[in-house]
Tab-separated table of C-alpha atoms in Angstrom:
chain	number	residue	atom	x	y	z
A	29	GLU	CA	7.785	-12.931	-13.405
A	30	VAL	CA	6.565	-9.480	-12.412
A	31	GLN	CA	9.362	-7.238	-11.175
A	32	LEU	CA	9.337	-3.648	-9.951
A	33	VAL	CA	12.721	-2.124	-9.186
A	34	GLU	CA	12.940	1.318	-7.594
A	35	SER	CA	15.966	3.565	-7.757
A	36	GLY	CA	16.900	7.169	-7.079
A	37	GLY	CA	16.610	7.313	-3.312
A	38	GLY	CA	19.271	8.829	-1.105
A	39	LEU	CA	20.161	11.671	1.211
A	40	VAL	CA	18.937	15.140	0.285
A	41	GLN	CA	18.859	18.447	2.156
A	42	PRO	CA	15.579	20.095	3.168
A	43	GLY	CA	14.217	22.067	0.246
A	44	GLY	CA	16.003	19.849	-2.243
A	45	SER	CA	14.704	17.618	-5.024
A	46	LEU	CA	14.915	13.961	-5.918
A	47	ARG	CA	13.517	11.851	-8.728
A	48	LEU	CA	12.552	8.267	-8.055
A	49	SER	CA	12.259	5.709	-10.846
A	50	CYS	CA	10.563	2.338	-10.930
A	51	ALA	CA	11.453	-0.070	-13.732
A	52	ALA	CA	8.732	-2.597	-14.498
A	53	SER	CA	9.006	-5.961	-16.223
A	54	GLY	CA	7.096	-9.209	-16.588
A	55	PHE	CA	3.710	-7.691	-17.361
A	56	THR	CA	1.976	-5.385	-19.850
A	57	PHE	CA	2.886	-2.065	-18.230
A	58	THR	CA	0.432	-0.059	-20.345
A	59	SER	CA	-2.535	-1.992	-18.940
A	60	TYR	CA	-2.132	-1.096	-15.276
A	61	TRP	CA	-2.533	1.832	-12.940
A	62	MET	CA	0.505	2.400	-10.768
A	63	HIS	CA	1.122	4.081	-7.411
A	64	TRP	CA	3.689	5.230	-4.900
A	65	VAL	CA	3.289	4.401	-1.210
A	66	ARG	CA	5.704	5.480	1.500
A	67	GLN	CA	6.570	4.340	5.000
A	68	ALA	CA	8.471	6.471	7.463
A	69	PRO	CA	10.858	4.574	9.768
A	70	GLY	CA	8.827	2.593	12.282
A	71	LYS	CA	5.539	3.993	10.997
A	72	GLY	CA	2.625	2.816	8.875
A	73	LEU	CA	1.906	2.818	5.169
A	74	VAL	CA	0.873	6.077	3.523
A	75	TRP	CA	-0.505	6.351	0.000
A	76	VAL	CA	1.321	9.111	-1.905
A	77	SER	CA	0.046	9.193	-5.473
A	78	HIS	CA	-1.328	7.138	-8.326
A	79	ILE	CA	-1.511	7.390	-12.090
A	80	ASN	CA	-3.772	5.717	-14.593
A	81	SER	CA	-2.584	3.462	-17.374
A	82	ASP	CA	-2.147	6.136	-20.058
A	83	GLY	CA	-0.658	8.696	-17.687
A	84	TYR	CA	-3.302	11.362	-18.156
A	85	SER	CA	-5.008	11.032	-14.762
A	86	THR	CA	-3.188	11.478	-11.474
A	87	ASN	CA	-4.044	11.948	-7.797
A	88	TYR	CA	-1.992	13.015	-4.809
A	89	ALA	CA	-2.193	12.903	-1.046
A	90	ASP	CA	-2.706	16.370	0.416
A	91	SER	CA	0.684	16.156	2.149
A	92	VAL	CA	2.551	16.074	-1.188
A	93	LYS	CA	0.209	17.917	-3.546
A	94	GLY	CA	1.994	20.726	-5.347
A	95	ARG	CA	5.435	19.347	-4.448
A	96	PHE	CA	5.461	15.845	-5.961
A	97	THR	CA	4.683	14.824	-9.544
A	98	ILE	CA	3.965	11.284	-10.671
A	99	SER	CA	4.522	10.325	-14.302
A	100	ARG	CA	5.199	7.313	-16.468
A	101	ASP	CA	7.004	6.457	-19.671
A	102	ASN	CA	5.051	3.568	-21.155
A	103	ALA	CA	7.578	3.009	-23.910
A	104	LYS	CA	10.298	2.472	-21.316
A	105	LYS	CA	7.986	0.720	-18.822
A	106	THR	CA	9.068	3.107	-16.099
A	107	LEU	CA	7.208	4.978	-13.364
A	108	PHE	CA	8.573	8.184	-11.875
A	109	LEU	CA	8.078	10.351	-8.817
A	110	GLN	CA	9.567	13.842	-8.974
A	111	MET	CA	9.868	15.184	-5.449
A	112	ASN	CA	10.530	18.895	-4.908
A	113	SER	CA	10.686	21.112	-1.812
A	114	LEU	CA	11.489	18.085	0.309
A	115	ARG	CA	10.903	18.222	4.051
A	116	ALA	CA	12.162	16.152	6.945
A	117	GLU	CA	8.743	14.516	7.205
A	118	ASP	CA	9.154	13.130	3.676
A	119	THR	CA	11.851	10.797	5.008
A	120	ALA	CA	10.605	7.288	4.263
A	121	VAL	CA	10.968	4.136	2.246
A	122	TYR	CA	9.138	4.750	-1.021
A	123	TYR	CA	7.492	1.757	-2.668
A	124	CYS	CA	6.226	1.698	-6.210
A	125	GLY	CA	3.394	-0.667	-6.912
A	126	ARG	CA	1.080	-2.068	-9.503
A	127	MET	CA	-2.361	-1.336	-8.193
A	128	ILE	CA	-4.910	-4.020	-7.344
A	129	ALA	CA	-6.369	-5.589	-10.485
A	130	ASP	CA	-7.778	-9.071	-11.025
A	131	GLY	CA	-7.067	-9.933	-7.421
A	132	GLU	CA	-3.367	-9.169	-7.538
A	133	ASP	CA	-0.982	-6.365	-6.885
A	134	TYR	CA	2.794	-6.114	-6.876
A	135	TRP	CA	5.289	-4.034	-4.949
A	136	GLY	CA	8.918	-3.127	-5.398
A	137	GLN	CA	11.490	-3.590	-2.663
A	138	GLY	CA	11.423	0.110	-1.794
A	139	THR	CA	13.978	2.899	-1.925
A	140	LEU	CA	14.947	4.992	1.095
A	141	VAL	CA	14.711	8.769	0.921
A	142	THR	CA	16.321	10.673	3.781
A	143	VAL	CA	15.759	14.412	4.065
A	144	SER	CA	18.270	15.900	6.457
A	145	SER	CA	20.861	18.632	6.699
B	8	GLU	CA	-10.409	11.899	2.391
B	9	ILE	CA	-11.631	8.699	3.984
B	10	VAL	CA	-9.998	8.051	7.342
B	11	LEU	CA	-9.569	4.375	8.249
B	12	THR	CA	-9.334	3.552	11.947
B	13	GLN	CA	-8.030	0.115	12.875
B	14	SER	CA	-8.531	-1.569	16.216
B	15	PRO	CA	-7.024	-2.795	18.343
B	16	GLY	CA	-3.571	-1.289	17.953
B	17	THR	CA	-1.980	-4.483	19.207
B	18	LEU	CA	-3.399	-7.990	19.521
B	19	SER	CA	-1.519	-10.362	21.821
B	20	LEU	CA	-2.389	-13.953	20.997
B	21	SER	CA	-0.900	-17.445	20.796
B	22	PRO	CA	-0.557	-19.811	17.829
B	23	GLY	CA	-3.812	-21.644	17.199
B	24	GLU	CA	-5.963	-18.796	18.514
B	25	ARG	CA	-8.399	-16.731	16.485
B	26	ALA	CA	-7.577	-13.126	15.577
B	27	THR	CA	-10.218	-10.528	14.788
B	28	LEU	CA	-9.050	-7.194	13.361
B	29	SER	CA	-11.353	-4.254	12.752
B	30	CYS	CA	-11.224	-1.395	10.250
B	31	ARG	CA	-13.760	1.424	10.430
B	32	ALA	CA	-14.071	4.043	7.674
B	33	SER	CA	-15.140	7.643	8.211
B	34	GLN	CA	-17.302	7.415	5.055
B	35	THR	CA	-18.770	4.613	3.000
B	36	VAL	CA	-16.098	2.797	1.003
B	37	SER	CA	-17.254	2.856	-2.587
B	38	ASN	CA	-17.960	-0.581	-4.079
B	39	ASN	CA	-16.497	-2.080	-0.885
B	40	TYR	CA	-13.059	-1.530	-2.365
B	41	LEU	CA	-11.357	-2.425	0.900
B	42	ALA	CA	-8.155	-4.461	1.031
B	43	TRP	CA	-6.112	-6.008	3.814
B	44	TYR	CA	-2.328	-6.273	3.774
B	45	GLN	CA	0.166	-8.131	5.897
B	46	GLN	CA	3.637	-6.681	6.417
B	47	LYS	CA	6.665	-8.173	8.112
B	48	PRO	CA	9.779	-6.177	9.089
B	49	GLY	CA	11.960	-5.261	6.134
B	50	GLN	CA	9.438	-6.541	3.603
B	51	ALA	CA	6.957	-4.965	1.235
B	52	PRO	CA	3.275	-5.395	2.084
B	53	ARG	CA	1.513	-8.545	0.903
B	54	LEU	CA	-2.070	-8.415	-0.347
B	55	LEU	CA	-4.360	-10.757	1.581
B	56	ILE	CA	-7.911	-9.622	0.830
B	57	TYR	CA	-9.413	-7.330	-1.815
B	58	GLY	CA	-12.967	-6.199	-2.440
B	59	ALA	CA	-13.652	-6.665	1.284
B	60	PHE	CA	-13.882	-10.459	1.172
B	61	SER	CA	-12.019	-11.940	-1.815
B	62	ARG	CA	-8.782	-13.749	-1.041
B	63	ALA	CA	-5.772	-12.807	-3.139
B	64	THR	CA	-3.922	-15.476	-5.078
B	65	GLY	CA	-2.196	-18.007	-2.847
B	66	ILE	CA	-3.663	-16.752	0.432
B	67	PRO	CA	-4.693	-19.593	2.771
B	68	ASP	CA	-8.327	-19.930	3.725
B	69	ARG	CA	-7.672	-19.210	7.382
B	70	PHE	CA	-7.749	-15.526	6.315
B	71	THR	CA	-11.302	-14.212	5.896
B	72	GLY	CA	-12.466	-10.708	5.102
B	73	SER	CA	-15.965	-9.478	5.861
B	74	GLY	CA	-18.016	-6.330	6.200
B	75	SER	CA	-19.352	-3.589	4.002
B	76	GLY	CA	-20.013	0.138	3.926
B	77	THR	CA	-17.945	1.534	6.784
B	78	ASP	CA	-17.174	-1.503	8.954
B	79	PHE	CA	-14.790	-4.239	7.890
B	80	THR	CA	-13.155	-7.187	9.624
B	81	LEU	CA	-10.206	-9.456	8.954
B	82	THR	CA	-10.374	-12.785	10.750
B	83	ILE	CA	-7.509	-15.240	11.033
B	84	SER	CA	-9.156	-18.457	12.159
B	85	ARG	CA	-6.132	-20.218	13.662
B	86	LEU	CA	-2.920	-18.295	13.963
B	87	GLU	CA	0.166	-19.889	12.494
B	88	PRO	CA	3.657	-18.742	13.612
B	89	GLU	CA	4.146	-16.921	10.291
B	90	ASP	CA	0.980	-14.844	10.827
B	91	PHE	CA	2.510	-12.692	13.564
B	92	ALA	CA	2.982	-9.392	11.735
B	93	MET	CA	1.486	-5.962	11.057
B	94	TYR	CA	-1.829	-5.738	9.244
B	95	TYR	CA	-3.175	-2.732	7.366
B	96	CYS	CA	-6.513	-2.023	5.783
B	97	HIS	CA	-6.589	0.092	2.632
B	98	GLN	CA	-9.467	1.695	0.767
B	99	TYR	CA	-9.134	2.147	-2.977
B	100	GLY	CA	-12.670	3.204	-3.787
B	101	SER	CA	-12.022	6.928	-3.813
B	102	SER	CA	-9.592	9.039	-5.810
B	103	LEU	CA	-7.676	9.721	-2.602
B	104	ARG	CA	-6.600	6.324	-1.371
B	105	THR	CA	-5.841	5.776	2.315
B	106	PHE	CA	-4.449	3.183	4.702
B	107	GLY	CA	-5.358	2.470	8.281
B	108	GLN	CA	-2.699	2.968	10.937
B	109	GLY	CA	-2.205	-0.782	11.371
B	110	THR	CA	-2.773	-3.558	13.890
B	111	LYS	CA	0.168	-5.517	15.234
B	112	VAL	CA	-0.536	-9.194	15.896
B	113	GLU	CA	2.067	-10.341	18.386
B	114	PHE	CA	2.799	-13.535	20.282
């Protein structure tokens, strides 16, 4: 069974940093591109970033470019999102996901990040 | 980046009725890499359609995706009670992925 379990969310002050993790199991992690998608309270889905299977190619939404860094540890089957210079508008549930491949994708349950003083 | 505009914002229908949701892209979606998701409160999104018209695993055939280029449609032929939810389109054909703002299907 495919499982994606996010951790690392919480309350952080504006300007602070947080590192999200996503532990993957039940599939060959090294074969799939992965992404982070966020959803502010009561709002829609917003793509944040994605990374290819070997970790050498990444892309970011303009709203987080230069502040967030996506990475992966294939040996530990874990996806990361390092978030720096956090702003109030970064407050959201952050989902990690296995990107669409072969007609399927998978999502974690999400982790809440709250940026507030 | 490709902007996806969904319409209408809200669709008020009854069980058994047909729902037609639209998603218009500001540029051509490469390879018609357009997906549709359903999301219910407190849950992660669920993939319904990928590649504009292919149903994801386990999705009932009352869900149909159509369209190409810049104009895409999700049709739910006969609404079941469990279909009342938010629906998002998503393009994954460009390096900068985007979602539409969503359509709420309400009873």
